[in-house]
mmCIF file of C-alpha atoms in Angstrom:
data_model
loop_
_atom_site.group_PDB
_atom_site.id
_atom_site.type_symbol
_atom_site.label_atom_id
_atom_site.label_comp_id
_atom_site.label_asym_id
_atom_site.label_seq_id
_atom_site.Cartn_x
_atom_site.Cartn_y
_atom_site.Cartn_z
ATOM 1 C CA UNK A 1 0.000 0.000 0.000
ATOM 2 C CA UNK A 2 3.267 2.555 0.544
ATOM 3 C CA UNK A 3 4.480 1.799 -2.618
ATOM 4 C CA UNK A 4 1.122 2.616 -4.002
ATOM 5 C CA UNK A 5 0.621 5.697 -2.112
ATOM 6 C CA UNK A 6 4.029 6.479 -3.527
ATOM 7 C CA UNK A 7 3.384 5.406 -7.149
ATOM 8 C CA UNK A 8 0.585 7.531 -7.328
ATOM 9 C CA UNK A 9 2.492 11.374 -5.909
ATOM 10 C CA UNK A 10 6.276 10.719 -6.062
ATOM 11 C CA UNK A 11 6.539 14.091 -4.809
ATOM 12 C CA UNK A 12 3.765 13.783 -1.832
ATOM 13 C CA UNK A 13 6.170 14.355 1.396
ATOM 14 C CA UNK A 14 4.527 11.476 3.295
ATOM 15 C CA UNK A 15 4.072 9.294 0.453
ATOM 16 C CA UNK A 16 7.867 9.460 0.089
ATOM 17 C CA UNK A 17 9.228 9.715 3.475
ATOM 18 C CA UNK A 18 6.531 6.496 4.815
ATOM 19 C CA UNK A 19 7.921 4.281 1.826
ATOM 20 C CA UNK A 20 11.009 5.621 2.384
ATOM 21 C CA UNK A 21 11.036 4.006 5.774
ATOM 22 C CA UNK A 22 9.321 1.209 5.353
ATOM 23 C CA UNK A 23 12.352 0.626 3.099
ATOM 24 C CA UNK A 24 15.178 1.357 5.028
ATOM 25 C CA UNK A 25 13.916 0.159 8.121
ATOM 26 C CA UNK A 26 15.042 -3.745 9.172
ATOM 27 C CA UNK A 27 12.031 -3.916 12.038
ATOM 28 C CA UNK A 28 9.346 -2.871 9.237
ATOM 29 C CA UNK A 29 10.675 -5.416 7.307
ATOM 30 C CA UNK A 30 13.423 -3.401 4.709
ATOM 31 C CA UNK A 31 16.606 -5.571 4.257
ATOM 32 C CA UNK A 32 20.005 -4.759 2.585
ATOM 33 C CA UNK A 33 17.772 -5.006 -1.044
ATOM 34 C CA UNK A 34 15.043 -3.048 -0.182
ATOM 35 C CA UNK A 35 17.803 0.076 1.024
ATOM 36 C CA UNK A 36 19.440 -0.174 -2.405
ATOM 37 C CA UNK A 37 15.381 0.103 -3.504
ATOM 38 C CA UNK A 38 15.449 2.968 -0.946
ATOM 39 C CA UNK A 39 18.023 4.915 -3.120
ATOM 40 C CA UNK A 40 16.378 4.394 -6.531
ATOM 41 C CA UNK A 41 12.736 5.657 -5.241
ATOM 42 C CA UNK A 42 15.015 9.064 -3.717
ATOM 43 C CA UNK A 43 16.712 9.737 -6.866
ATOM 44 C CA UNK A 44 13.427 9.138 -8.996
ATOM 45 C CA UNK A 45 11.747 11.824 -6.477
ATOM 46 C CA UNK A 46 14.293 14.196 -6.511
ATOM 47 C CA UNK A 47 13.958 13.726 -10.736
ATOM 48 C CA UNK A 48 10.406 14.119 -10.685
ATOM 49 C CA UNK A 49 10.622 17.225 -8.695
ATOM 50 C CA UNK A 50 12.701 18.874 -11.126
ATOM 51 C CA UNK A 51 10.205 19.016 -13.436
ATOM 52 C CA UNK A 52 7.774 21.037 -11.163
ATOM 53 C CA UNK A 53 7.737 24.462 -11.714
ATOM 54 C CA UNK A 54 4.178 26.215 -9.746
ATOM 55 C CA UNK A 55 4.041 24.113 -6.730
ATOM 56 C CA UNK A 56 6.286 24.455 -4.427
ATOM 57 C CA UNK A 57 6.049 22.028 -2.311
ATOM 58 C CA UNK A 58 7.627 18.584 -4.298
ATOM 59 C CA UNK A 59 10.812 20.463 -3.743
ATOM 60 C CA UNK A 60 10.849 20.138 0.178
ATOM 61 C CA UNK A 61 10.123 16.490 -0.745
ATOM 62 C CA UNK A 62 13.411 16.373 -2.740
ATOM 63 C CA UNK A 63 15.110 18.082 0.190
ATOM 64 C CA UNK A 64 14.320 15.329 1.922
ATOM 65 C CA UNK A 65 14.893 13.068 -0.572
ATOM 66 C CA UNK A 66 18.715 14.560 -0.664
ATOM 67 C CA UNK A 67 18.582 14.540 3.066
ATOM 68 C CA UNK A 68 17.633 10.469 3.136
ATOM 69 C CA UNK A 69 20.002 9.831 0.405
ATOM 70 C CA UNK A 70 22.946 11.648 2.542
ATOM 71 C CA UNK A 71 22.265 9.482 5.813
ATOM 72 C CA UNK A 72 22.297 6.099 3.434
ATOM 73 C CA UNK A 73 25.730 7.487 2.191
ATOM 74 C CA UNK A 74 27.192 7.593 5.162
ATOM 75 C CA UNK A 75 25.563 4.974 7.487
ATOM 76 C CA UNK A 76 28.477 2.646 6.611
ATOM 77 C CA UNK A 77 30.827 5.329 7.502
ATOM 78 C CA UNK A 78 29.448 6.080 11.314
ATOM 79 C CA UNK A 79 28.946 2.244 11.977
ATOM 80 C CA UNK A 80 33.087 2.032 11.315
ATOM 81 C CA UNK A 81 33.242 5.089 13.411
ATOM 82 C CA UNK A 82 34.898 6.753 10.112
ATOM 83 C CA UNK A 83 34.420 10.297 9.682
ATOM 84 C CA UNK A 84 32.090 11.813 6.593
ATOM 85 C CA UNK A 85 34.360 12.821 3.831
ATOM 86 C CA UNK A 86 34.703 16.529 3.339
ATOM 87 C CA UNK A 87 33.483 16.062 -0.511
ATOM 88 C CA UNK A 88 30.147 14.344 0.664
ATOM 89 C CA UNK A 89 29.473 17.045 2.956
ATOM 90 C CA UNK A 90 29.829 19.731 0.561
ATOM 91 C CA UNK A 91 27.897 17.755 -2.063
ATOM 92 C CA UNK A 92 24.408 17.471 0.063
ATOM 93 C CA UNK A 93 24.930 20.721 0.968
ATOM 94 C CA UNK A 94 24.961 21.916 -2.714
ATOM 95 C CA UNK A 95 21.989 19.708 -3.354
ATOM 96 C CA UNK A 96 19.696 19.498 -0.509
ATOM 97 C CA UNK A 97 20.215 23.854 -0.416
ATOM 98 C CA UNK A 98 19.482 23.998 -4.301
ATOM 99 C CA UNK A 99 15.625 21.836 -3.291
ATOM 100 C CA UNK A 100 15.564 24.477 -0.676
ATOM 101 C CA UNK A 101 16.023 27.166 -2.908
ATOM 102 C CA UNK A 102 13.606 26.251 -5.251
ATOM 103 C CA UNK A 103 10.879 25.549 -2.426
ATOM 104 C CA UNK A 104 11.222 29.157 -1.623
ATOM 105 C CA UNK A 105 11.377 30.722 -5.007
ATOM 106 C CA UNK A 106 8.186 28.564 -6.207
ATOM 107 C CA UNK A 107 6.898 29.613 -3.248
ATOM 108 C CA UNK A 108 7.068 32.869 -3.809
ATOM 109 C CA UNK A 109 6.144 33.181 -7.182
ATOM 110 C CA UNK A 110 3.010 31.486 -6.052
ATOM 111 C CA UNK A 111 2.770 34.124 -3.333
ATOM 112 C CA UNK A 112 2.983 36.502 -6.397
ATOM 113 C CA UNK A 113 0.096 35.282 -8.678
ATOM 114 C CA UNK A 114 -2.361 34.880 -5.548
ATOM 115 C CA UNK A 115 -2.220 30.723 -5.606
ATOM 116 C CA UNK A 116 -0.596 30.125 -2.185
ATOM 117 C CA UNK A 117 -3.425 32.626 -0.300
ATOM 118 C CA UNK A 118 -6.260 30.203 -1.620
ATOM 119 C CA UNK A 119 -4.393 27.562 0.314
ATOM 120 C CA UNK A 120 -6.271 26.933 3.991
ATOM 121 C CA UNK A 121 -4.326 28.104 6.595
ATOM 122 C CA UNK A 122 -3.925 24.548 8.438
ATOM 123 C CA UNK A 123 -2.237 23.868 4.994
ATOM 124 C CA UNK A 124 -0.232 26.961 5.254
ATOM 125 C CA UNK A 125 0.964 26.655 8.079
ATOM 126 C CA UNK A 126 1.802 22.957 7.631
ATOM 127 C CA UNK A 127 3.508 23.667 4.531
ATOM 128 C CA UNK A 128 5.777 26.615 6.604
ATOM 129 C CA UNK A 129 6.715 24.031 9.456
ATOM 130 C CA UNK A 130 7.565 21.548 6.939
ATOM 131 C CA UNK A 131 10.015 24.163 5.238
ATOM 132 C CA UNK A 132 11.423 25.750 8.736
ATOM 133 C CA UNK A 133 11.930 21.764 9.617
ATOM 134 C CA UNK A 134 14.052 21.900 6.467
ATOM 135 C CA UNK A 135 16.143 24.549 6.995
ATOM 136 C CA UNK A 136 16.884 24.173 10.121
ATOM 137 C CA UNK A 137 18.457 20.299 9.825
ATOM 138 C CA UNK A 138 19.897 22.022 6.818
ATOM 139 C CA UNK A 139 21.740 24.547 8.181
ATOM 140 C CA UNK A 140 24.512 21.920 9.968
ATOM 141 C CA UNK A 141 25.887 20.643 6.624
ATOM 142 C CA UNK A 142 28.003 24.082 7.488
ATOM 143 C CA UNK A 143 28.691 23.264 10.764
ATOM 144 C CA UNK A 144 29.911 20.024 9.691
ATOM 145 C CA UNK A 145 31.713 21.016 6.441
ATOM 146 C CA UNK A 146 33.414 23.273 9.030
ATOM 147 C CA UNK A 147 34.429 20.561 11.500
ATOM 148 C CA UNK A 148 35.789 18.945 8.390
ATOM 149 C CA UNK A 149 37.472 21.140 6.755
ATOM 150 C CA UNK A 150 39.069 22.164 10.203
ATOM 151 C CA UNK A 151 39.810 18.320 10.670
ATOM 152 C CA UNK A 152 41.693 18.051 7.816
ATOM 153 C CA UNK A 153 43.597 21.533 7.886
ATOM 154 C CA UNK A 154 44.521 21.912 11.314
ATOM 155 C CA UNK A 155 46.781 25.271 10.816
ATOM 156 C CA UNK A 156 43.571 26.774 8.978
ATOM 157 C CA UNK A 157 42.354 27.436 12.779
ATOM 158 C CA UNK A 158 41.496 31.302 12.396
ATOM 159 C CA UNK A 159 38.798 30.913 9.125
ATOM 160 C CA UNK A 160 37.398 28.242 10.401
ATOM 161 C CA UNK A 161 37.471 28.967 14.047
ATOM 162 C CA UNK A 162 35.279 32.530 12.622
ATOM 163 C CA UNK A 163 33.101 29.953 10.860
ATOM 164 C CA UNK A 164 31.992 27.540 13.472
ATOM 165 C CA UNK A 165 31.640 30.577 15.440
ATOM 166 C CA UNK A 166 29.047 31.217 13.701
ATOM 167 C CA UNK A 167 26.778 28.539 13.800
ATOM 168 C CA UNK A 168 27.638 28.133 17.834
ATOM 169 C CA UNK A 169 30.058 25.499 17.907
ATOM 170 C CA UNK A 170 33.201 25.600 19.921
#
């Protein structure tokens, strides 16, 4: 019935993230084939997204799309205790922030030609949580490209010390 629900809105956020963990989940019944499945359905997501251009809101699906492909990345890498590579940081960071950017701009368009006001406002304001959920788990790919990047290049302490200052971290 996920796959379904799935089949039917690719771009639905619950659709996506339900099958999504159904998928990736060993207790729901997802196994080492069903994750690889897991990968496939995000990519074909974050594709069908791309081809939306009024409604905003398949776009915070492929944010989360990015964001579920990024934690299936590097799942092998925390179980060895292995840090994330600095180039997979920066690359969800480039992608999941390019979904977010096109949430907002769709958005705003649609706030332009009157379509997001004939939205309820139970709908609205679902739709705004949703996006402030996004940005927020967003906004530590810097934090973490920063720890990286200051990992790596030790003597580089002053830059990045200004950066993680930034975003609170020590």
């Amino acid at each position: 019935m996920l796959r379904r629900s799935y089949e039917l809105d690719p771009a639905h956020y619950g659709a996506y993230n339900s099958y999504h963990l159904f998928l990736t989940t060993f207790n729901l019944g997802g196994d080492n084939n069903t994750r690889k499945l897991a990968i496939t359905v995000g990519e074909n997501t974050i594709q069908y997204a791309k081809e939306e251009t009024e409604d905003p809101l398949p776009w915070l699906t492929a944010a989360s799309a990015e964001m579920n492909l990024y934690l299936l990345e590097i799942e092998p890498l925390l179980v060895a205790g292995q840090p994330i590579p600095l180039d997979v940081l920066q690359k969800y960071r480039r992608r999941i922030g390019y979904s977010i950017d096109r949430f907002f701009e769709i958005q705003g368009a649609a706030e332009d030609r009157g379509t997001w006001e004939k939205l309820s406002f139970a709908r609205q304001y679902e739709i705004t949580n949703r996006a402030r959920f996004t940005k927020r788990t967003f906004a530590q790919f810097d934090a973490m490209i920063g720890r990286g990047i200051k990992r790596l290049h030790p003597t580089l302490t002053g830059e990045v010390e200004q950066m993680l200052g930034a975003f609170g971290e020590p």
